[in-house]
Amino acid sequence: MSSDTATRSSLAADLRRIGLAEGDAVMVHAAFGKVGPVVGGPDTLVDALLDTVSPKGTILSYQDWELSVDVWDEHGRVLPELRDHVPPFDPATARPARDHGVLAAVIGTRKGVRRSVNPGASVAALGARADEFTAGHPLDYGYGEDSPFARLVAAGGRVLMVGAPLDTMTVLHHAEHLADLPGKRRIEVEYPLATPEGTAWRVVEEFDTSEPVVPGPPEDYFRLIVEDFLATGAGLRGRIGDAESVLVDAPAIVDFAVDWLETRYGR
């Protein structure tokens, strides 16, 4: 085995070195290919995360929902010709969006995983507080109050970016929700939901997370927020395997982002 091949124990050592600790609740975003060769693949990184936070901790992953194609019209309604073909969202079986990466897929299909019921803002969790973070996820404004993102902040949780682009830090959508900004774009999206009685159709209202929530910021402005946050000396940097990684405290980054947004684009 090459000396630069990562193992479960070496990845756990890297995670502890960057600052992840026993009992942490941490939302993980990963570009797994940047970690380098890993014995056992992405499951090994999940195991290392669970080892590091211990049975007292929880790991969370943003999932979204994989439909492979855009099935909605410009008003957020499912196209009539596809309506009978869109499978209902079932958190027990729904796949995460492919662009969230293989680690999200592994976490979302692990034994014992809990997954929240909001299709577009869906979060999966493993560990001691998985039910607490994912149960009762509101369908409307799924990044707002009482969402898994809000609960992560309230719990003093953390966010770990393992080689992932900084503009993919999903908890910043919670900051968008909280920020007092004029003209925030709202959208409606229609979803079929699996229920014990069959498929139920529901139109969900949300702030538009597909682009900056107000006009003005560049498309990747989450990256700017995180870079400005790190420039203050907050957060921790290190390598997980070969991946340049960042660990931040969720309450601190959300507070910083709300202030960043309101200062530049507020009233």
Tab-separated table of C-alpha atoms in Angstrom:
chain	number	residue	atom	x	y	z
A	1	MET	CA	0.000	0.000	0.000
A	2	SER	CA	1.287	3.435	-0.911
A	3	SER	CA	2.222	5.682	1.990
A	4	ASP	CA	-0.234	8.300	0.726
A	5	THR	CA	-3.175	5.870	0.680
A	6	ALA	CA	-5.744	6.910	3.286
A	7	THR	CA	-7.363	4.503	5.730
A	8	ARG	CA	-10.182	4.762	8.247
A	9	SER	CA	-7.709	5.469	11.049
A	10	SER	CA	-5.643	7.983	9.067
A	11	LEU	CA	-8.741	9.893	8.008
A	12	ALA	CA	-10.006	9.934	11.602
A	13	ALA	CA	-6.627	11.342	12.647
A	14	ASP	CA	-6.937	14.030	9.978
A	15	LEU	CA	-10.454	14.894	11.155
A	16	ARG	CA	-9.306	15.233	14.760
A	17	ARG	CA	-6.345	17.327	13.644
A	18	ILE	CA	-8.597	19.822	11.866
A	19	GLY	CA	-10.659	20.130	15.032
A	20	LEU	CA	-13.617	17.770	14.737
A	21	ALA	CA	-14.380	16.342	18.168
A	22	GLU	CA	-16.355	13.764	20.110
A	23	GLY	CA	-20.016	14.681	20.384
A	24	ASP	CA	-19.985	17.144	17.483
A	25	ALA	CA	-22.951	17.545	15.173
A	26	VAL	CA	-21.441	18.294	11.784
A	27	MET	CA	-22.862	18.856	8.322
A	28	VAL	CA	-20.423	17.462	5.767
A	29	HIS	CA	-19.939	18.489	2.133
A	30	ALA	CA	-17.290	16.558	0.231
A	31	ALA	CA	-15.645	16.331	-3.164
A	32	PHE	CA	-14.523	12.790	-2.434
A	33	GLY	CA	-12.259	12.505	-5.459
A	34	LYS	CA	-9.972	15.134	-3.927
A	35	VAL	CA	-9.331	12.991	-0.843
A	36	GLY	CA	-7.084	10.724	-2.898
A	37	PRO	CA	-6.895	6.921	-2.747
A	38	VAL	CA	-8.873	5.563	0.194
A	39	VAL	CA	-8.998	1.926	1.259
A	40	GLY	CA	-12.721	1.091	1.186
A	41	GLY	CA	-13.807	4.189	-0.738
A	42	PRO	CA	-16.313	6.771	0.505
A	43	ASP	CA	-17.760	4.436	3.155
A	44	THR	CA	-14.380	4.629	4.878
A	45	LEU	CA	-14.653	8.408	5.176
A	46	VAL	CA	-18.156	8.045	6.646
A	47	ASP	CA	-16.824	5.502	9.142
A	48	ALA	CA	-13.962	7.846	10.038
A	49	LEU	CA	-16.427	10.691	10.595
A	50	LEU	CA	-18.552	8.504	12.860
A	51	ASP	CA	-15.467	7.328	14.751
A	52	THR	CA	-14.404	10.929	15.308
A	53	VAL	CA	-17.718	12.319	16.547
A	54	SER	CA	-18.307	9.087	18.518
A	55	PRO	CA	-21.720	7.561	19.262
A	56	LYS	CA	-22.574	10.826	21.028
A	57	GLY	CA	-22.209	12.810	17.797
A	58	THR	CA	-24.165	13.189	14.562
A	59	ILE	CA	-23.191	13.675	10.938
A	60	LEU	CA	-25.546	15.424	8.544
A	61	SER	CA	-25.633	15.669	4.773
A	62	TYR	CA	-27.636	17.898	2.449
A	63	GLN	CA	-29.454	15.615	0.016
A	64	ASP	CA	-31.919	17.492	-2.217
A	65	TRP	CA	-33.681	14.998	-4.544
A	66	GLU	CA	-32.489	13.222	-7.680
A	67	LEU	CA	-34.969	13.345	-10.565
A	68	SER	CA	-32.309	13.507	-13.325
A	69	VAL	CA	-34.364	15.984	-15.363
A	70	ASP	CA	-36.135	19.277	-14.697
A	71	VAL	CA	-39.820	18.394	-14.539
A	72	TRP	CA	-41.210	21.863	-13.709
A	73	ASP	CA	-42.545	24.707	-15.840
A	74	GLU	CA	-41.655	28.374	-15.282
A	75	HIS	CA	-44.259	28.593	-12.510
A	76	GLY	CA	-42.868	25.631	-10.575
A	77	ARG	CA	-45.668	23.265	-11.558
A	78	VAL	CA	-44.893	19.776	-12.825
A	79	LEU	CA	-45.319	19.648	-16.597
A	80	PRO	CA	-48.647	18.004	-17.478
A	81	GLU	CA	-47.017	15.482	-19.812
A	82	LEU	CA	-44.718	14.294	-16.997
A	83	ARG	CA	-47.165	14.437	-14.112
A	84	ASP	CA	-48.053	10.748	-14.236
A	85	HIS	CA	-44.389	9.744	-14.460
A	86	VAL	CA	-42.783	11.643	-11.591
A	87	PRO	CA	-42.303	9.260	-8.655
A	88	PRO	CA	-43.521	10.580	-5.302
A	89	PHE	CA	-40.867	11.746	-2.883
A	90	ASP	CA	-40.335	9.113	-0.191
A	91	PRO	CA	-37.563	9.993	2.286
A	92	ALA	CA	-36.996	6.287	2.933
A	93	THR	CA	-35.957	5.592	-0.665
A	94	ALA	CA	-35.288	8.895	-2.476
A	95	ARG	CA	-31.782	9.345	-3.865
A	96	PRO	CA	-29.777	12.508	-3.227
A	97	ALA	CA	-29.090	14.785	-6.165
A	98	ARG	CA	-26.064	13.482	-8.063
A	99	ASP	CA	-24.256	16.818	-8.018
A	100	HIS	CA	-24.009	16.570	-4.230
A	101	GLY	CA	-21.447	13.819	-4.682
A	102	VAL	CA	-20.880	10.233	-3.703
A	103	LEU	CA	-20.453	10.951	0.016
A	104	ALA	CA	-23.987	12.343	0.212
A	105	ALA	CA	-25.233	9.199	-1.533
A	106	VAL	CA	-23.381	6.965	0.930
A	107	ILE	CA	-24.682	8.825	3.978
A	108	GLY	CA	-28.205	8.889	2.556
A	109	THR	CA	-28.306	5.112	2.118
A	110	ARG	CA	-26.549	4.017	5.326
A	111	LYS	CA	-28.336	1.689	7.727
A	112	GLY	CA	-30.001	3.724	10.442
A	113	VAL	CA	-30.049	6.957	8.453
A	114	ARG	CA	-32.844	9.445	9.056
A	115	ARG	CA	-33.944	11.738	6.256
A	116	SER	CA	-36.139	14.792	6.428
A	117	VAL	CA	-39.367	15.050	4.447
A	118	ASN	CA	-38.783	18.315	2.544
A	119	PRO	CA	-37.796	17.153	-0.982
A	120	GLY	CA	-35.734	20.146	-2.109
A	121	ALA	CA	-34.102	20.935	1.246
A	122	SER	CA	-33.841	17.324	2.396
A	123	VAL	CA	-31.175	16.460	4.969
A	124	ALA	CA	-29.929	13.017	6.007
A	125	ALA	CA	-28.431	12.327	9.420
A	126	LEU	CA	-26.595	9.508	11.165
A	127	GLY	CA	-25.903	9.291	14.869
A	128	ALA	CA	-27.226	10.177	18.282
A	129	ARG	CA	-29.387	13.164	17.303
A	130	ALA	CA	-30.404	12.097	13.803
A	131	ASP	CA	-34.124	12.090	14.631
A	132	GLU	CA	-33.889	15.421	16.423
A	133	PHE	CA	-32.302	17.131	13.422
A	134	THR	CA	-34.521	15.664	10.691
A	135	ALA	CA	-38.012	15.124	12.177
A	136	GLY	CA	-40.784	17.514	11.225
A	137	HIS	CA	-38.865	19.430	8.556
A	138	PRO	CA	-41.278	22.155	7.366
A	139	LEU	CA	-42.284	21.897	3.718
A	140	ASP	CA	-42.557	25.662	3.273
A	141	TYR	CA	-39.324	27.637	3.727
A	142	GLY	CA	-37.279	24.520	4.283
A	143	TYR	CA	-34.072	26.450	5.050
A	144	GLY	CA	-35.746	28.649	7.647
A	145	GLU	CA	-37.034	28.355	11.190
A	146	ASP	CA	-37.240	24.823	12.605
A	147	SER	CA	-35.377	23.352	9.629
A	148	PRO	CA	-32.424	20.983	10.111
A	149	PHE	CA	-30.189	23.970	9.286
A	150	ALA	CA	-31.746	26.088	12.031
A	151	ARG	CA	-31.462	23.170	14.442
A	152	LEU	CA	-27.792	22.696	13.558
A	153	VAL	CA	-27.157	26.353	14.414
A	154	ALA	CA	-29.183	26.136	17.632
A	155	ALA	CA	-27.225	23.038	18.659
A	156	GLY	CA	-23.877	24.769	18.173
A	157	GLY	CA	-23.082	22.419	15.307
A	158	ARG	CA	-20.370	22.656	12.710
A	159	VAL	CA	-19.896	22.505	8.939
A	160	LEU	CA	-17.048	20.576	7.308
A	161	MET	CA	-16.018	21.114	3.690
A	162	VAL	CA	-13.830	18.195	2.571
A	163	GLY	CA	-12.377	19.511	-0.675
A	164	ALA	CA	-15.837	20.820	-1.572
A	165	PRO	CA	-16.228	24.228	-3.254
A	166	LEU	CA	-16.925	26.853	-0.607
A	167	ASP	CA	-19.966	28.103	-2.521
A	168	THR	CA	-21.713	24.777	-1.757
A	169	MET	CA	-21.999	25.478	1.997
A	170	THR	CA	-25.735	24.871	2.238
A	171	VAL	CA	-26.234	26.298	5.737
A	172	LEU	CA	-25.777	29.739	4.148
A	173	HIS	CA	-29.244	29.336	2.618
A	174	HIS	CA	-30.417	29.588	6.228
A	175	ALA	CA	-28.585	32.911	6.451
A	176	GLU	CA	-30.359	34.045	3.270
A	177	HIS	CA	-33.652	33.180	4.935
A	178	LEU	CA	-32.799	35.120	8.103
A	179	ALA	CA	-31.274	38.211	6.499
A	180	ASP	CA	-33.440	41.338	6.321
A	181	LEU	CA	-33.145	42.079	2.609
A	182	PRO	CA	-35.600	43.904	0.349
A	183	GLY	CA	-36.963	42.044	-2.627
A	184	LYS	CA	-35.969	38.499	-1.764
A	185	ARG	CA	-37.212	36.245	-4.549
A	186	ARG	CA	-39.852	33.725	-3.585
A	187	ILE	CA	-40.771	30.706	-5.675
A	188	GLU	CA	-43.327	27.935	-5.624
A	189	VAL	CA	-42.452	24.325	-6.440
A	190	GLU	CA	-44.923	21.475	-6.823
A	191	TYR	CA	-43.957	18.083	-5.390
A	192	PRO	CA	-45.632	14.684	-5.282
A	193	LEU	CA	-45.239	13.263	-1.776
A	194	ALA	CA	-45.565	9.624	-0.756
A	195	THR	CA	-48.113	9.134	2.029
A	196	PRO	CA	-49.768	6.029	3.533
A	197	GLU	CA	-52.881	6.980	1.573
A	198	GLY	CA	-51.023	7.367	-1.725
A	199	THR	CA	-49.469	10.282	-3.575
A	200	ALA	CA	-50.309	13.746	-2.273
A	201	TRP	CA	-49.476	16.793	-4.391
A	202	ARG	CA	-48.201	19.838	-2.537
A	203	VAL	CA	-47.100	23.279	-3.726
A	204	VAL	CA	-44.202	24.433	-1.537
A	205	GLU	CA	-43.211	28.074	-1.055
A	206	GLU	CA	-39.528	28.922	-0.682
A	207	PHE	CA	-36.981	31.658	-1.163
A	208	ASP	CA	-35.221	31.061	-4.475
A	209	THR	CA	-31.995	29.160	-3.711
A	210	SER	CA	-31.057	28.511	-7.329
A	211	GLU	CA	-29.252	31.881	-7.503
A	212	PRO	CA	-28.537	34.750	-5.090
A	213	VAL	CA	-31.742	35.507	-3.203
A	214	VAL	CA	-31.543	39.214	-4.151
A	215	PRO	CA	-30.078	40.925	-7.220
A	216	GLY	CA	-26.491	42.064	-6.935
A	217	PRO	CA	-24.229	39.342	-5.518
A	218	PRO	CA	-22.215	37.194	-7.938
A	219	GLU	CA	-23.501	33.683	-8.508
A	220	ASP	CA	-20.842	32.122	-6.258
A	221	TYR	CA	-21.147	34.677	-3.479
A	222	PHE	CA	-21.287	31.993	-0.770
A	223	ARG	CA	-17.594	31.487	-1.548
A	224	LEU	CA	-16.926	35.167	-0.875
A	225	ILE	CA	-18.756	34.977	2.452
A	226	VAL	CA	-16.758	31.949	3.586
A	227	GLU	CA	-13.446	33.445	2.416
A	228	ASP	CA	-14.194	36.704	4.243
A	229	PHE	CA	-15.144	34.718	7.349
A	230	LEU	CA	-11.901	32.733	7.246
A	231	ALA	CA	-9.929	35.947	6.694
A	232	THR	CA	-11.047	37.129	10.156
A	233	GLY	CA	-9.152	34.195	11.659
A	234	ALA	CA	-12.316	32.196	12.326
A	235	GLY	CA	-12.661	28.595	11.224
A	236	LEU	CA	-10.046	25.893	10.853
A	237	ARG	CA	-8.172	24.611	7.819
A	238	GLY	CA	-6.379	21.354	7.172
A	239	ARG	CA	-6.130	18.327	4.941
A	240	ILE	CA	-8.436	15.342	5.033
A	241	GLY	CA	-6.410	12.854	3.059
A	242	ASP	CA	-5.259	14.995	0.142
A	243	ALA	CA	-8.278	17.310	0.257
A	244	GLU	CA	-7.869	20.902	1.392
A	245	SER	CA	-10.648	21.190	3.959
A	246	VAL	CA	-12.378	23.787	6.130
A	247	LEU	CA	-14.243	23.406	9.436
A	248	VAL	CA	-16.465	26.225	10.714
A	249	ASP	CA	-18.924	26.673	13.557
A	250	ALA	CA	-22.449	26.883	12.169
A	251	PRO	CA	-23.722	29.687	14.462
A	252	ALA	CA	-20.685	31.845	13.721
A	253	ILE	CA	-20.770	31.470	9.935
A	254	VAL	CA	-24.532	32.077	9.799
A	255	ASP	CA	-24.290	35.211	11.973
A	256	PHE	CA	-21.404	36.456	9.840
A	257	ALA	CA	-23.305	35.754	6.622
A	258	VAL	CA	-26.453	37.545	7.801
A	259	ASP	CA	-24.393	40.627	8.679
A	260	TRP	CA	-22.447	40.365	5.381
A	261	LEU	CA	-25.683	40.275	3.399
A	262	GLU	CA	-27.473	42.995	5.299
A	263	THR	CA	-24.468	45.334	5.183
A	264	ARG	CA	-24.186	45.064	1.386
A	265	TYR	CA	-27.754	44.457	0.223
A	266	GLY	CA	-30.016	45.450	3.147
A	267	ARG	CA	-32.244	48.446	3.514
